[in-house]
Each structure stands twice: as structure tokens, then as C-alpha cells.
PDB file of C-alpha atoms in Angstrom:
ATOM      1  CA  UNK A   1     -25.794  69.791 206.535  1.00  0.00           C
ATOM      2  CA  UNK A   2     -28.576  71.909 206.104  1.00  0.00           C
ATOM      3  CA  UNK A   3     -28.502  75.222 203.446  1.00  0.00           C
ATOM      4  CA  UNK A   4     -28.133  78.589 204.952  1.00  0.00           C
ATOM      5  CA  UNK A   5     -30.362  80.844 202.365  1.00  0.00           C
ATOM      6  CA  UNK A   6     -28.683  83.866 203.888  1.00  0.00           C
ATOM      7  CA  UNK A   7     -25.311  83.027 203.595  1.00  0.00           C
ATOM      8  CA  UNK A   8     -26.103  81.587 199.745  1.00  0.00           C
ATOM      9  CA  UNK A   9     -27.272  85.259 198.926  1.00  0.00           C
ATOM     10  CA  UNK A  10     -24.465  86.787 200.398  1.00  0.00           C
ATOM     11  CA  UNK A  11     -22.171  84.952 198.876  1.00  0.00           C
ATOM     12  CA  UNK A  12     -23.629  85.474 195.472  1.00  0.00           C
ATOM     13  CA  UNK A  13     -24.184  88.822 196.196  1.00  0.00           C
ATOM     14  CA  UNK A  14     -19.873  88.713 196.816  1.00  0.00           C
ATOM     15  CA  UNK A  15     -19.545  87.175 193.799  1.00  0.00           C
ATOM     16  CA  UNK A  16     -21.087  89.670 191.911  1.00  0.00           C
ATOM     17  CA  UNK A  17     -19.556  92.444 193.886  1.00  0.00           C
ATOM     18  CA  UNK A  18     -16.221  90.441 192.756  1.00  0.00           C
ATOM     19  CA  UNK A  19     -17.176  90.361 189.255  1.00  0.00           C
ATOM     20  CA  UNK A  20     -18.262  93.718 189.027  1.00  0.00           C
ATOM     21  CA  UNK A  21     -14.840  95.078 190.493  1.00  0.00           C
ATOM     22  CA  UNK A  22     -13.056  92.472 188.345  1.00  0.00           C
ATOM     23  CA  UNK A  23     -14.756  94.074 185.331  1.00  0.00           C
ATOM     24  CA  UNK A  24     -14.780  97.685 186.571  1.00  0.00           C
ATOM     25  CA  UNK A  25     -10.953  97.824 187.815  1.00  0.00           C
ATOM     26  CA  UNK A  26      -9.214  95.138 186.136  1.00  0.00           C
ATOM     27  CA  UNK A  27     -10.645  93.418 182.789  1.00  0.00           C
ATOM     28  CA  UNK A  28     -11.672  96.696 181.165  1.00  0.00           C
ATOM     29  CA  UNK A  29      -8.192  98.519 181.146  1.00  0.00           C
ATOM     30  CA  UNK A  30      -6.618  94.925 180.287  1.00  0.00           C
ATOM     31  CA  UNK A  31      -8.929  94.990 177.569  1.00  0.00           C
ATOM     32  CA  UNK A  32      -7.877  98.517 176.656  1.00  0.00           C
ATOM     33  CA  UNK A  33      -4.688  97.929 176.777  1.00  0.00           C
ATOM     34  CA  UNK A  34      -4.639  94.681 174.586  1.00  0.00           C
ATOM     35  CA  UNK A  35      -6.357  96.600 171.960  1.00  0.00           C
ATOM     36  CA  UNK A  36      -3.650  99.416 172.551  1.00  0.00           C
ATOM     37  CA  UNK A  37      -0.944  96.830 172.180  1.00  0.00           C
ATOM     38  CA  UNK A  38      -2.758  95.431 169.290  1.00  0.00           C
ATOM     39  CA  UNK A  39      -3.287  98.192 167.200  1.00  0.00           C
ATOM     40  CA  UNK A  40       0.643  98.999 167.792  1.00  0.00           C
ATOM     41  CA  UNK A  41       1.571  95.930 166.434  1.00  0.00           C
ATOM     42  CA  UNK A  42      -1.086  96.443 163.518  1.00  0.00           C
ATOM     43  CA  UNK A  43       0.647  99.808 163.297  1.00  0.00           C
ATOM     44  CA  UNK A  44       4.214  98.195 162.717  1.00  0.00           C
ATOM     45  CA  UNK A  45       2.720  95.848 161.011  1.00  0.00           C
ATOM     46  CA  UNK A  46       2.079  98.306 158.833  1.00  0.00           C
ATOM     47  CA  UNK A  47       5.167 100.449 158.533  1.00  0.00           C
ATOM     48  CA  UNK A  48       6.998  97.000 157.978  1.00  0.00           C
ATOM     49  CA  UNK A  49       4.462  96.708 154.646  1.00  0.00           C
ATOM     50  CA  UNK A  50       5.263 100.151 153.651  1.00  0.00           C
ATOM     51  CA  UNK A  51       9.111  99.943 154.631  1.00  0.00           C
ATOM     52  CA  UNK A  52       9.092  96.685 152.299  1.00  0.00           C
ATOM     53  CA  UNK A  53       7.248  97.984 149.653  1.00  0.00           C
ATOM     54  CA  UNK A  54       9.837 101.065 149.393  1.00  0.00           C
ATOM     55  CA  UNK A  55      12.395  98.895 150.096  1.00  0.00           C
ATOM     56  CA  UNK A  56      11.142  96.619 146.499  1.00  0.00           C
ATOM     57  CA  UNK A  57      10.475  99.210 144.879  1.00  0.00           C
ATOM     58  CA  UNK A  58      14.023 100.602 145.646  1.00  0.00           C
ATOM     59  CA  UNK A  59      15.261  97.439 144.328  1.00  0.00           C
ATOM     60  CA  UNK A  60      13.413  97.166 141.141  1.00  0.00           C
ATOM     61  CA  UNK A  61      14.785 100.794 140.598  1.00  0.00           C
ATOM     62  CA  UNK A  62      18.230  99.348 141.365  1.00  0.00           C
ATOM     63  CA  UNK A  63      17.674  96.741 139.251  1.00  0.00           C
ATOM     64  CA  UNK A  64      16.297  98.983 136.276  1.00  0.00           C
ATOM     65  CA  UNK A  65      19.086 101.051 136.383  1.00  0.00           C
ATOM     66  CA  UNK A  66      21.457  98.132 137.035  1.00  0.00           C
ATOM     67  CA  UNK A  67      20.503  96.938 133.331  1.00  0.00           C
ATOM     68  CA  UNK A  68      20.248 100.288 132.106  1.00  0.00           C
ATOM     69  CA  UNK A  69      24.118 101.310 133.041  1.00  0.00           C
ATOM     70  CA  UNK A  70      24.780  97.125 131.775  1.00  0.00           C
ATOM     71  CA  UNK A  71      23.282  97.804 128.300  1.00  0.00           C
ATOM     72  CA  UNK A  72      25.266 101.575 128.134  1.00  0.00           C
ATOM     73  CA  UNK A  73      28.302  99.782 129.308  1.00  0.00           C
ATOM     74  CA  UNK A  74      28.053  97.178 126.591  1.00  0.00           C
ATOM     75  CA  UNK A  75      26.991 100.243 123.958  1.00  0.00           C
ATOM     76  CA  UNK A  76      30.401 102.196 125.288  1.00  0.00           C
ATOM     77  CA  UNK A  77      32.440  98.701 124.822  1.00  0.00           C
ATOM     78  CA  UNK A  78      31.121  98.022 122.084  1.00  0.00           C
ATOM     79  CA  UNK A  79      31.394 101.681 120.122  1.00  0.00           C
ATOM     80  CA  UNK A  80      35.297 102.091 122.047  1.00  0.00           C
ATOM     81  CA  UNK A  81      35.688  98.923 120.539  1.00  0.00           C
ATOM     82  CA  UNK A  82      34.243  99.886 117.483  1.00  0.00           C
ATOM     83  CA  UNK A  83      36.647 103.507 117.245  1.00  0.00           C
ATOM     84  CA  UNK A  84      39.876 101.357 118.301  1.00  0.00           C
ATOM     85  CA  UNK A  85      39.504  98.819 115.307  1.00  0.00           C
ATOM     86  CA  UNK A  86      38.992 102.058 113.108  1.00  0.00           C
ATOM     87  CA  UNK A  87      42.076 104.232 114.639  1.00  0.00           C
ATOM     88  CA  UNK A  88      44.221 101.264 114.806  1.00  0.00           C
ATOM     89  CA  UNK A  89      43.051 100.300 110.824  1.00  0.00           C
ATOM     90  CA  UNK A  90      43.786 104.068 109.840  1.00  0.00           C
ATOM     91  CA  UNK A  91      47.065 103.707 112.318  1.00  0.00           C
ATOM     92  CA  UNK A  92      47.920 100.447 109.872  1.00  0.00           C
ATOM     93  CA  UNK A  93      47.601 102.219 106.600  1.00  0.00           C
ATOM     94  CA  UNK A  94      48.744 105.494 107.510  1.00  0.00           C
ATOM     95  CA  UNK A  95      52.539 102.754 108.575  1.00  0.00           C
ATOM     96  CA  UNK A  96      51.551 101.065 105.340  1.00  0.00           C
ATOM     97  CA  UNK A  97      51.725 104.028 103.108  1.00  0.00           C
ATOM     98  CA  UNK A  98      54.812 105.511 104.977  1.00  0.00           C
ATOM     99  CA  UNK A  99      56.642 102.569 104.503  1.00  0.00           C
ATOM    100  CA  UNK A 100      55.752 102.015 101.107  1.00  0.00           C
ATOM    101  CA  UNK A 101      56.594 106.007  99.840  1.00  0.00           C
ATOM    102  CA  UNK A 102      59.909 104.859 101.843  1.00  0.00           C
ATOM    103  CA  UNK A 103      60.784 102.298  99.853  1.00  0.00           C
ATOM    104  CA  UNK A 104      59.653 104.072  96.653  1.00  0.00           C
ATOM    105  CA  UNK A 105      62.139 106.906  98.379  1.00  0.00           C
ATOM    106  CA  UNK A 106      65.079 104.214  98.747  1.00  0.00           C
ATOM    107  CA  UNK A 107      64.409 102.594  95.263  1.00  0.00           C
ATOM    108  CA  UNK A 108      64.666 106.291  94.159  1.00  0.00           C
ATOM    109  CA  UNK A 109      67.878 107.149  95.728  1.00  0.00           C
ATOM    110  CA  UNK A 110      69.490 103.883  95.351  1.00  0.00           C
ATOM    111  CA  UNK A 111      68.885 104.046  91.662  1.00  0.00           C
ATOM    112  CA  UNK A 112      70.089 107.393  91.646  1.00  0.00           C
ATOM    113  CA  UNK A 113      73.105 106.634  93.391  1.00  0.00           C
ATOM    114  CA  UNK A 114      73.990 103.581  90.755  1.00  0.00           C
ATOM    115  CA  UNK A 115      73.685 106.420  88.347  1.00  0.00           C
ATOM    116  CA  UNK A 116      75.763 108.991  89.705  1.00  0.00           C
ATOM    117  CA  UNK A 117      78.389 105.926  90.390  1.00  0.00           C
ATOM    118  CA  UNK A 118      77.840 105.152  86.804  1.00  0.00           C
ATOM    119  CA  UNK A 119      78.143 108.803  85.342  1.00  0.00           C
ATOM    120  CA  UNK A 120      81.232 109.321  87.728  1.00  0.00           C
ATOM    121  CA  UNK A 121      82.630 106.006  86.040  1.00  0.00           C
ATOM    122  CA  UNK A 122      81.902 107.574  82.546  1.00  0.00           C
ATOM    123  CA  UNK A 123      83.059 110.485  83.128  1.00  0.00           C
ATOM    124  CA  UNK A 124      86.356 109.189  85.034  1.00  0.00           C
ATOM    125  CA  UNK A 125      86.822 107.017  81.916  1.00  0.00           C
ATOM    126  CA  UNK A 126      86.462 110.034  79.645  1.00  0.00           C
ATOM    127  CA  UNK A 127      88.671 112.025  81.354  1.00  0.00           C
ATOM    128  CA  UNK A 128      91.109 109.138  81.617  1.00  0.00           C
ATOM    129  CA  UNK A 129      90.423 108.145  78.254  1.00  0.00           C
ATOM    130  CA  UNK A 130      91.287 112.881  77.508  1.00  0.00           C
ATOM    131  CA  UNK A 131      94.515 112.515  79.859  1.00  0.00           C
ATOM    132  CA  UNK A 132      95.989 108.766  77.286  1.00  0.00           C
ATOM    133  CA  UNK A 133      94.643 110.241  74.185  1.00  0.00           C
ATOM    134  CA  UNK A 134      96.922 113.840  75.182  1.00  0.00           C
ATOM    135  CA  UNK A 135      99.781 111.668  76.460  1.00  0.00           C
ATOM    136  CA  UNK A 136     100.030 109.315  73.110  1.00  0.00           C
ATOM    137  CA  UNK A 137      99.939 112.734  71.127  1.00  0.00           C
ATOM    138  CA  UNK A 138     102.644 114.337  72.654  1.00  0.00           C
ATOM    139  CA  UNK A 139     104.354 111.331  72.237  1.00  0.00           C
ATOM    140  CA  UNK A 140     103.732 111.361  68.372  1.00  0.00           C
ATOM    141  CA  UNK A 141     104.707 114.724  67.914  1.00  0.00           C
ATOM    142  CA  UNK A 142     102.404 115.469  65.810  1.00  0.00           C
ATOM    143  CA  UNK A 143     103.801 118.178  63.511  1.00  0.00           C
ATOM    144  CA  UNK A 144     101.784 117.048  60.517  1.00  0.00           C
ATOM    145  CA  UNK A 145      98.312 117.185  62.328  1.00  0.00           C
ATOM    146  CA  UNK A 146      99.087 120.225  63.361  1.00  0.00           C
ATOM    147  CA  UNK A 147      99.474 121.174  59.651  1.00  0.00           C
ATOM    148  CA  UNK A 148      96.146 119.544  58.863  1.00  0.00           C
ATOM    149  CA  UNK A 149      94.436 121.052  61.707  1.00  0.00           C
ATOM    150  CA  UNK A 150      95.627 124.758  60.349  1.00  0.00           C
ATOM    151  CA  UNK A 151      94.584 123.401  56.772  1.00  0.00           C
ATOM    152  CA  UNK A 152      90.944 122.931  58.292  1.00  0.00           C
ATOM    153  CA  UNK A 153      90.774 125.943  60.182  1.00  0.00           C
ATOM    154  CA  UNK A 154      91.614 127.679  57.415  1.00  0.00           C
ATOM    155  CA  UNK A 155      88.904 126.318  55.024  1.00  0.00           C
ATOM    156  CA  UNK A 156      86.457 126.738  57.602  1.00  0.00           C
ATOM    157  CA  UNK A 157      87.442 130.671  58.173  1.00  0.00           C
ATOM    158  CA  UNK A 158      87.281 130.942  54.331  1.00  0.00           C
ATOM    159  CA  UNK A 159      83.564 129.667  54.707  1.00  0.00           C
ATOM    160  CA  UNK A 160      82.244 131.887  57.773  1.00  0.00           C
ATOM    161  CA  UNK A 161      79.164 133.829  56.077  1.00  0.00           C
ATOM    162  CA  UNK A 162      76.010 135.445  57.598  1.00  0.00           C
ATOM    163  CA  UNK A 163      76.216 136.669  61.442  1.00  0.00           C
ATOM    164  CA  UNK A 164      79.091 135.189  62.057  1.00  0.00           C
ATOM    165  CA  UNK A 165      80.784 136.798  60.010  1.00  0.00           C
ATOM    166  CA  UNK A 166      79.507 140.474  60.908  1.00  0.00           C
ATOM    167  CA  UNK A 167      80.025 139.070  64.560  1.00  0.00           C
ATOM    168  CA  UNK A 168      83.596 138.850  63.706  1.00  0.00           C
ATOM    169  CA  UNK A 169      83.706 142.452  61.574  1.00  0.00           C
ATOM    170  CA  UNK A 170      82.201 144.163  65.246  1.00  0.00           C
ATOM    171  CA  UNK A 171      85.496 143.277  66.525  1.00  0.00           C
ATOM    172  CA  UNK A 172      87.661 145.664  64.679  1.00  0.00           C
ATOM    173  CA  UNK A 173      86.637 149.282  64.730  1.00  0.00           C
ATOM    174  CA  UNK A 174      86.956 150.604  61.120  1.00  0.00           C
ATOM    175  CA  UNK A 175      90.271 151.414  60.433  1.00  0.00           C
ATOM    176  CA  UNK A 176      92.212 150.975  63.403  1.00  0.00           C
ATOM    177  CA  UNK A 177      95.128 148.222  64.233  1.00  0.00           C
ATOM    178  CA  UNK A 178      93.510 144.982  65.265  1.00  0.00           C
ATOM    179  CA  UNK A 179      95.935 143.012  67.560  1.00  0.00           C
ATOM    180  CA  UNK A 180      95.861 139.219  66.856  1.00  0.00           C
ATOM    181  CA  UNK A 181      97.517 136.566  69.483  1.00  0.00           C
ATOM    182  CA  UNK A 182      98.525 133.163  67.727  1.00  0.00           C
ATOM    183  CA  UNK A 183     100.028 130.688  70.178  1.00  0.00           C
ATOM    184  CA  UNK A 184     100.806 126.929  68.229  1.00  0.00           C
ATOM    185  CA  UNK A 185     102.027 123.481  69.549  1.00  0.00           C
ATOM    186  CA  UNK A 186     104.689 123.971  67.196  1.00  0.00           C
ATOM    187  CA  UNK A 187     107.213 127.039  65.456  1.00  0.00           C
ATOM    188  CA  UNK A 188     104.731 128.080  61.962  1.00  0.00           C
ATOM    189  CA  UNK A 189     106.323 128.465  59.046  1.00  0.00           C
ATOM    190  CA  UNK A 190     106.132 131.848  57.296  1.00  0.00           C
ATOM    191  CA  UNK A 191     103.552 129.978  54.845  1.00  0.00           C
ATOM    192  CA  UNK A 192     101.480 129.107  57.546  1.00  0.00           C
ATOM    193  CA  UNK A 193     101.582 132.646  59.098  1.00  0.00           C
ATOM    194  CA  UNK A 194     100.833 134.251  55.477  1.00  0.00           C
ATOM    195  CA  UNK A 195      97.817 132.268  54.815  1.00  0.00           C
ATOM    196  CA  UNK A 196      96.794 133.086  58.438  1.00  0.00           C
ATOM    197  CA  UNK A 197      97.560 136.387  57.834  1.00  0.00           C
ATOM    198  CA  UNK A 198      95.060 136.845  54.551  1.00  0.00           C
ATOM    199  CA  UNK A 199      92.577 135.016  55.603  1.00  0.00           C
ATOM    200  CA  UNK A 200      91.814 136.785  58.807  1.00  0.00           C
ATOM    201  CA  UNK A 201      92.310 140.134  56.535  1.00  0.00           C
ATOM    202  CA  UNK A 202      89.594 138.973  54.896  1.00  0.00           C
ATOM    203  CA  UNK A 203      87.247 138.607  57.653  1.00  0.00           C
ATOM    204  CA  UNK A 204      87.919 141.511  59.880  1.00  0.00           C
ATOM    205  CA  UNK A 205      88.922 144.277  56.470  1.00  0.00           C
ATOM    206  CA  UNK A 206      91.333 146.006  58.911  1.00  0.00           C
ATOM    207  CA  UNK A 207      94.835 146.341  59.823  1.00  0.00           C
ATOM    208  CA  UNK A 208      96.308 143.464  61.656  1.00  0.00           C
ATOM    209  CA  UNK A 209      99.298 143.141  63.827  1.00  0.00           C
ATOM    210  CA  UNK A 210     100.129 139.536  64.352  1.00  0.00           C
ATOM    211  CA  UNK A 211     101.608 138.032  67.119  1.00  0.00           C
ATOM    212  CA  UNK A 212     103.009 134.158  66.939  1.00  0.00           C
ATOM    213  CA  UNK A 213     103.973 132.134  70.126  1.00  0.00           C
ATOM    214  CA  UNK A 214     104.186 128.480  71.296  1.00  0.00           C
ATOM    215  CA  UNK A 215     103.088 126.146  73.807  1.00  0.00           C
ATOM    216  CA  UNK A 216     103.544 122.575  73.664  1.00  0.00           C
ATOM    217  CA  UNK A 217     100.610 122.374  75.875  1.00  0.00           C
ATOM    218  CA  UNK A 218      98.053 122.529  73.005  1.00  0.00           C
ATOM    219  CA  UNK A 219      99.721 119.311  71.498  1.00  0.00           C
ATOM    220  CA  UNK A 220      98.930 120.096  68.116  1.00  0.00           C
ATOM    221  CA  UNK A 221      97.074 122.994  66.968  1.00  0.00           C
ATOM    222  CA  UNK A 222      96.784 126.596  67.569  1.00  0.00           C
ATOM    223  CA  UNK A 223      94.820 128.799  69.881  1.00  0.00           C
ATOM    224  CA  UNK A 224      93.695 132.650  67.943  1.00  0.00           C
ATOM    225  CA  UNK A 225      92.678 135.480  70.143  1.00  0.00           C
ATOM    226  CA  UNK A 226      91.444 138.396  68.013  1.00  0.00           C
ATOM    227  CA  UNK A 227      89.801 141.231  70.658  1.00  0.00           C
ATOM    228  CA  UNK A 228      87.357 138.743  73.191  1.00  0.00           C
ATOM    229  CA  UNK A 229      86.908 136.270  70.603  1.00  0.00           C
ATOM    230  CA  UNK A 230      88.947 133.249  71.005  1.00  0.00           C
ATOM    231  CA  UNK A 231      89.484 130.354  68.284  1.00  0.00           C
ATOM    232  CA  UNK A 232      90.408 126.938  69.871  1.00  0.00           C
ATOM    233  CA  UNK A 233      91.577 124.675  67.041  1.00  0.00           C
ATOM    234  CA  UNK A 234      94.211 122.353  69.057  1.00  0.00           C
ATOM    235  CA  UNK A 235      94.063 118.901  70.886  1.00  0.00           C
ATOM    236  CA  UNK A 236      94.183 120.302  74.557  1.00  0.00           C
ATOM    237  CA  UNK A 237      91.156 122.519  73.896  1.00  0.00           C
ATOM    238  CA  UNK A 238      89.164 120.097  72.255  1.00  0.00           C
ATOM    239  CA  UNK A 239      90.058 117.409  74.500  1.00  0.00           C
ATOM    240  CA  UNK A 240      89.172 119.540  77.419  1.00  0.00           C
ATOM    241  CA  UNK A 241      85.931 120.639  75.754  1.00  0.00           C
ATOM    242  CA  UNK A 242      85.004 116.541  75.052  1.00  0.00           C
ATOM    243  CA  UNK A 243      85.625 116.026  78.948  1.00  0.00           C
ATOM    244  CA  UNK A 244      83.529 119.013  80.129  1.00  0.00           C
ATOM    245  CA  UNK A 245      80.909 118.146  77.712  1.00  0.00           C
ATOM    246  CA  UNK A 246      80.946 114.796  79.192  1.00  0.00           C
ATOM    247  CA  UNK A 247      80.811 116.130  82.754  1.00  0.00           C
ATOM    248  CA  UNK A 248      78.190 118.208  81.984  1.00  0.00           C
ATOM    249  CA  UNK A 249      76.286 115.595  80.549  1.00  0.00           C
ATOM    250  CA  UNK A 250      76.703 113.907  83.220  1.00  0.00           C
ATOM    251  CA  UNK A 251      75.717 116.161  85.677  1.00  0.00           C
ATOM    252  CA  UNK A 252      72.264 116.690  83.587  1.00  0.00           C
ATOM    253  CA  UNK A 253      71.606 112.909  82.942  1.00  0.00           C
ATOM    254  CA  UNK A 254      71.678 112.889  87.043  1.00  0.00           C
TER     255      UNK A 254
END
């Protein structure tokens, strides 16, 4: 087989023309476009970096503030905490002290109560005690203390001195009638009446008109009325005084 120069050229001469179109139509825009395609991956490439860095940095911010609102949540627990063991210590006294001036209170009012039941007893006993002694002296008919009880009001009259003795002289007006109410537990004899009768003369140095009544009431004794002053020297007064006194006592003491 023998070499045909011409045909050699030619074909290199086609192979050239080939590999100049190759490079002229079709290698350089592959080229261009695999450096297009390139640089829009390095583009993403990039955004990815930039979109992960935000994204990190999002998450250390998350994080940051994550532990910021855990330590103010553990502050807040720990200060509500803090604010419910006072209120609830304050709460605890504040019961304490109430129920304490309570009981103080009930102490108080029980003890006041035994007394009043005590005074009431005392002063139901006195009164008791006023009502037997009045009953036994009716019973005794006691004529003779009534005698000694006139005896004793006299001597005591005959020693009024001082203010009460110018109380009594502002009674009468000077020189007029001076009415004088007597009422006895028993009839006085005209003895008793005189000495009555000269010893209040000598108090009130005016003109008397006496006036004598009974009442068994007073027991033994008599009751004088002389203008507003009244003289109580019988049982049923004195009695009655003892038991009021008592009462009123009583009534003080509580």
C-alpha cells in the first residue's frame, strides 16, 4: 500500500479544520459555561457559609438569652420564694398573736364570769341571809330592841355637833311650825315620844308638831322624817341598806 502525500495533508489539514471548529463552536462556550456553572455553585457555596454563619450566630444568641431568661427565672423563683416564706411567716405570727390576745380575751371573760357568778352568789346569800335575819325578827317581836334602838338614836342625836348639826337647824325656818313624821314597828309610849320630843327641840330650836304612826314593816325601830331629811333607825332600813351596799359592792368589785 503505498502513501498518498496528498491525501495525508488533506486529512491533517481536516483535522485541524475539525479542531479548530471543535474549539471555536463547541469547547469554548462549554468552557464558559462550566466556569458559569462553577462560579454559581461557588456563589451558593457561599450564601450557604453566610446562611450558616447567621444561622450560629442566631443560635448562640438563642442560647445567650436562653441562659439569660434561665438565670432570671431562677432569680424570680428564688426571690417569689423568698417573699412567700416571709408573707406566710408574718401570715403565722400575725394567727399566732390573734390567737394568743384570744385566749388572753377568754381567760379574761371567763374569769370575769366566775366573778360575777361569785358576786351574784354573795350577793344572793346576803340578800337571803337580809330576807332570814327580817323573818326571825318578826318572829321575836322584838319590842325591847326596839326600845334599845330608840335609846341609841337618842344618844346619838344628843351628840350631833358641827355641820351636822347646822345642816339640821337649815331645816326649820326660824320660828315657824316644823312638821315631824315618826312611824315605829311598834305603839311608843308617851316616854318614848317625850324624850323624842326634847331632843329634836333641841336640835332644830323651833316649834314642832309631832306626828306618831306604825308599821310592822320596819321590824323594830323607827323611821323620822323632819322636812327632806329622813332618819332610818329600824331593821328593814338597815337591812335593806346592808343588801344594797352589798350589791353595790358587788357591782364595783366586777
Amino acid at each position: 500500500m503505498e502513501l498518498n502525500w496528498t491525501t495525508f495533508i488533506l486529512e491533517i489539514l481536516n483535522f485541524l479544520v475539525l479542531v479548530w471548529l471543535l474549539k471555536r463552536l463547541f469547547y469554548r462556550p462549554v468552557q464558559e459555561m462550566i466556569e458559569k456553572r462553577r462560579k454559581g455553585i461557588e456563589q451558593q457555596f457561599e450564601n450557604s457559609r453566610k446562611i450558616q454563619e447567621r444561622a450560629e450566630n442566631l443560635q448562640n444568641q438563642y442560647e445567650y438569652r436562653l441562659e439569660e431568661w434561665e438565670s432570671e427565672r431562677q432569680a424570680a423563683r428564688s426571690n417569689l420564694e423568698n417573699e412567700l416564706a416571709k408573707e406566710s411567716r408574718r401570715l403565722f405570727d400575725k394567727l399566732q398573736d390573734e390567737l394568743e390576745a384570744e385566749r388572753k380575751k377568754q381567760e379574761v371573760l371567763t374569769e370575769r364570769q366566775v366573778k360575777e357568778q361569785l358576786e351574784k352568789a354573795e350577793i344572793r346569800a346576803l340578800e337571803l341571809g337580809a330576807r332570814f335575819a327580817a323573818s326571825v325578827l318578826k318572829e321575836l317581836r322584838a319590842e325591847q330592841l326596839e326600845a334599845r334602838i330608840i335609846d341609841l338614836l337618842l344618844r346619838q342625836l344628843g351628840e350631833i355637833s358641827g355641820e351636822k348639826l347646822n345642816g339640821l337647824a337649815t331645816v326649820s325656818e326660824q320660828g315657824r311650825q316644823q312638821e315631824v313624821y315618826i312611824v315605829s314597828a311598834y305603839p311608843l309610849n308617851r316616854i318614848q315620844q317625850q324624850k323624842l320630843e326634847e331632843c329634836l327641840q333641841k336640835l332644830l330650836s323651833a316649834p314642832l308638831a309631832l306626828s306618831f304612826s306604825e308599821d310592822d314593816e320596819l321590824i323594830a325601830g323607827l323611821r323620822m322624817t323632819i322636812g327632806p331629811w329622813v332618819i332610818r333607825a329600824n331593821l328593814k332600813d338597815e337591812l335593806k341598806t346592808f343588801a344594797d351596799m352589798a350589791r353595790i359592792s358587788g357591782k364595783h368589785f366586777v
